[in-house]
Amino acid sequence: MADFKKGDRVSFKPGPKAKDNVTATVSAIEGAFLVTKGDDGKERRIRPGACTAAPAKQAA
């Protein structure tokens, strides 16, 4: 299991039927969960084991 910290970019499947991964930034850590703010604007609480490290966002 990777240790994620605030500001890290992570990628995960948002649900069991999801076809694509969501990329988000860790905004806080609450107990065993990572609080993430996704590129779609949603805030989610994710288990660290469900996340993989994502490449940094490229500058436009």
PDB file of N, CA and C in Angstrom, residues 24-58:
ATOM      1  N   ALA A  24      -7.979  12.385  -9.095  1.00  0.00           N
ATOM      2  CA  ALA A  24      -8.310  13.404  -8.108  1.00  0.00           C
ATOM      3  C   ALA A  24      -7.066  13.778  -7.316  1.00  0.00           C
ATOM      4  N   THR A  25      -7.189  14.863  -6.561  1.00  0.00           N
ATOM      5  CA  THR A  25      -6.114  15.335  -5.697  1.00  0.00           C
ATOM      6  C   THR A  25      -6.533  15.117  -4.250  1.00  0.00           C
ATOM      7  N   VAL A  26      -5.631  14.580  -3.443  1.00  0.00           N
ATOM      8  CA  VAL A  26      -5.912  14.373  -2.024  1.00  0.00           C
ATOM      9  C   VAL A  26      -5.962  15.732  -1.343  1.00  0.00           C
ATOM     10  N   SER A  27      -7.110  16.049  -0.712  1.00  0.00           N
ATOM     11  CA  SER A  27      -7.253  17.339  -0.053  1.00  0.00           C
ATOM     12  C   SER A  27      -7.135  17.225   1.464  1.00  0.00           C
ATOM     13  N   ALA A  28      -7.349  16.019   2.008  1.00  0.00           N
ATOM     14  CA  ALA A  28      -7.229  15.809   3.455  1.00  0.00           C
ATOM     15  C   ALA A  28      -7.173  14.311   3.729  1.00  0.00           C
ATOM     16  N   ILE A  29      -6.838  13.972   4.971  1.00  0.00           N
ATOM     17  CA  ILE A  29      -6.845  12.578   5.397  1.00  0.00           C
ATOM     18  C   ILE A  29      -7.714  12.504   6.649  1.00  0.00           C
ATOM     19  N   GLU A  30      -8.760  11.677   6.597  1.00  0.00           N
ATOM     20  CA  GLU A  30      -9.682  11.513   7.724  1.00  0.00           C
ATOM     21  C   GLU A  30      -9.604  10.075   8.197  1.00  0.00           C
ATOM     22  N   GLY A  31      -8.896   9.847   9.274  1.00  0.00           N
ATOM     23  CA  GLY A  31      -8.754   8.495   9.793  1.00  0.00           C
ATOM     24  C   GLY A  31      -8.077   7.612   8.759  1.00  0.00           C
ATOM     25  N   ALA A  32      -8.782   6.562   8.322  1.00  0.00           N
ATOM     26  CA  ALA A  32      -8.217   5.629   7.346  1.00  0.00           C
ATOM     27  C   ALA A  32      -8.542   6.032   5.915  1.00  0.00           C
ATOM     28  N   PHE A  33      -9.282   7.111   5.721  1.00  0.00           N
ATOM     29  CA  PHE A  33      -9.732   7.488   4.387  1.00  0.00           C
ATOM     30  C   PHE A  33      -9.004   8.717   3.851  1.00  0.00           C
ATOM     31  N   LEU A  34      -8.892   8.758   2.520  1.00  0.00           N
ATOM     32  CA  LEU A  34      -8.368   9.945   1.843  1.00  0.00           C
ATOM     33  C   LEU A  34      -9.554  10.753   1.353  1.00  0.00           C
ATOM     34  N   VAL A  35      -9.581  12.026   1.636  1.00  0.00           N
ATOM     35  CA  VAL A  35     -10.614  12.910   1.105  1.00  0.00           C
ATOM     36  C   VAL A  35     -10.036  13.491  -0.177  1.00  0.00           C
ATOM     37  N   THR A  36     -10.713  13.226  -1.298  1.00  0.00           N
ATOM     38  CA  THR A  36     -10.193  13.662  -2.590  1.00  0.00           C
ATOM     39  C   THR A  36     -11.154  14.631  -3.250  1.00  0.00           C
ATOM     40  N   LYS A  37     -10.583  15.540  -4.018  1.00  0.00           N
ATOM     41  CA  LYS A  37     -11.369  16.492  -4.823  1.00  0.00           C
ATOM     42  C   LYS A  37     -11.053  16.158  -6.267  1.00  0.00           C
ATOM     43  N   GLY A  38     -12.043  15.634  -6.987  1.00  0.00           N
ATOM     44  CA  GLY A  38     -11.834  15.177  -8.352  1.00  0.00           C
ATOM     45  C   GLY A  38     -11.841  16.290  -9.371  1.00  0.00           C
ATOM     46  N   ASP A  39     -11.352  15.957 -10.561  1.00  0.00           N
ATOM     47  CA  ASP A  39     -11.370  16.905 -11.677  1.00  0.00           C
ATOM     48  C   ASP A  39     -12.801  17.261 -12.056  1.00  0.00           C
ATOM     49  N   ASP A  40     -13.769  16.390 -11.696  1.00  0.00           N
ATOM     50  CA  ASP A  40     -15.178  16.645 -11.990  1.00  0.00           C
ATOM     51  C   ASP A  40     -15.840  17.500 -10.910  1.00  0.00           C
ATOM     52  N   GLY A  41     -15.067  17.900  -9.893  1.00  0.00           N
ATOM     53  CA  GLY A  41     -15.599  18.776  -8.850  1.00  0.00           C
ATOM     54  C   GLY A  41     -16.178  18.052  -7.647  1.00  0.00           C
ATOM     55  N   LYS A  42     -16.270  16.719  -7.688  1.00  0.00           N
ATOM     56  CA  LYS A  42     -16.850  15.964  -6.577  1.00  0.00           C
ATOM     57  C   LYS A  42     -15.808  15.691  -5.508  1.00  0.00           C
ATOM     58  N   GLU A  43     -16.277  15.702  -4.264  1.00  0.00           N
ATOM     59  CA  GLU A  43     -15.406  15.335  -3.150  1.00  0.00           C
ATOM     60  C   GLU A  43     -15.785  13.924  -2.734  1.00  0.00           C
ATOM     61  N   ARG A  44     -14.788  13.064  -2.613  1.00  0.00           N
ATOM     62  CA  ARG A  44     -15.039  11.663  -2.265  1.00  0.00           C
ATOM     63  C   ARG A  44     -14.103  11.235  -1.150  1.00  0.00           C
ATOM     64  N   ARG A  45     -14.542  10.251  -0.368  1.00  0.00           N
ATOM     65  CA  ARG A  45     -13.700   9.621   0.653  1.00  0.00           C
ATOM     66  C   ARG A  45     -13.364   8.222   0.147  1.00  0.00           C
ATOM     67  N   ILE A  46     -12.076   7.962  -0.023  1.00  0.00           N
ATOM     68  CA  ILE A  46     -11.604   6.748  -0.676  1.00  0.00           C
ATOM     69  C   ILE A  46     -10.628   6.022   0.248  1.00  0.00           C
ATOM     70  N   ARG A  47     -10.711   4.677   0.238  1.00  0.00           N
ATOM     71  CA  ARG A  47      -9.715   3.887   0.959  1.00  0.00           C
ATOM     72  C   ARG A  47      -8.385   3.971   0.216  1.00  0.00           C
ATOM     73  N   PRO A  48      -7.279   4.118   0.926  1.00  0.00           N
ATOM     74  CA  PRO A  48      -5.983   4.233   0.249  1.00  0.00           C
ATOM     75  C   PRO A  48      -5.648   3.017  -0.615  1.00  0.00           C
ATOM     76  N   GLY A  49      -6.107   1.830  -0.238  1.00  0.00           N
ATOM     77  CA  GLY A  49      -5.828   0.618  -1.002  1.00  0.00           C
ATOM     78  C   GLY A  49      -6.515   0.593  -2.354  1.00  0.00           C
ATOM     79  N   ALA A  50      -7.528   1.421  -2.543  1.00  0.00           N
ATOM     80  CA  ALA A  50      -8.256   1.470  -3.810  1.00  0.00           C
ATOM     81  C   ALA A  50      -7.631   2.459  -4.788  1.00  0.00           C
ATOM     82  N   CYS A  51      -6.621   3.196  -4.337  1.00  0.00           N
ATOM     83  CA  CYS A  51      -6.003   4.242  -5.157  1.00  0.00           C
ATOM     84  C   CYS A  51      -4.657   3.802  -5.708  1.00  0.00           C
ATOM     85  N   THR A  52      -4.336   4.361  -6.861  1.00  0.00           N
ATOM     86  CA  THR A  52      -2.988   4.238  -7.404  1.00  0.00           C
ATOM     87  C   THR A  52      -2.478   5.649  -7.674  1.00  0.00           C
ATOM     88  N   ALA A  53      -1.189   5.816  -7.661  1.00  0.00           N
ATOM     89  CA  ALA A  53      -0.597   7.133  -7.919  1.00  0.00           C
ATOM     90  C   ALA A  53      -0.845   7.515  -9.368  1.00  0.00           C
ATOM     91  N   ALA A  54      -1.231   8.751  -9.591  1.00  0.00           N
ATOM     92  CA  ALA A  54      -1.484   9.267 -10.944  1.00  0.00           C
ATOM     93  C   ALA A  54      -0.401  10.270 -11.292  1.00  0.00           C
ATOM     94  N   PRO A  55      -0.105  10.401 -12.588  1.00  0.00           N
ATOM     95  CA  PRO A  55       0.890  11.398 -12.975  1.00  0.00           C
ATOM     96  C   PRO A  55       0.406  12.805 -12.660  1.00  0.00           C
ATOM     97  N   ALA A  56       1.327  13.705 -12.426  1.00  0.00           N
ATOM     98  CA  ALA A  56       0.982  15.091 -12.102  1.00  0.00           C
ATOM     99  C   ALA A  56       0.240  15.723 -13.290  1.00  0.00           C
ATOM    100  N   LYS A  57      -0.648  16.650 -12.967  1.00  0.00           N
ATOM    101  CA  LYS A  57      -1.429  17.331 -14.001  1.00  0.00           C
ATOM    102  C   LYS A  57      -0.494  18.193 -14.847  1.00  0.00           C
ATOM    103  N   GLN A  58      -0.641  18.110 -16.163  1.00  0.00           N
ATOM    104  CA  GLN A  58       0.191  18.877 -17.070  1.00  0.00           C
ATOM    105  C   GLN A  58      -0.319  20.309 -17.162  1.00  0.00           C
TER     106      GLN A  58
END
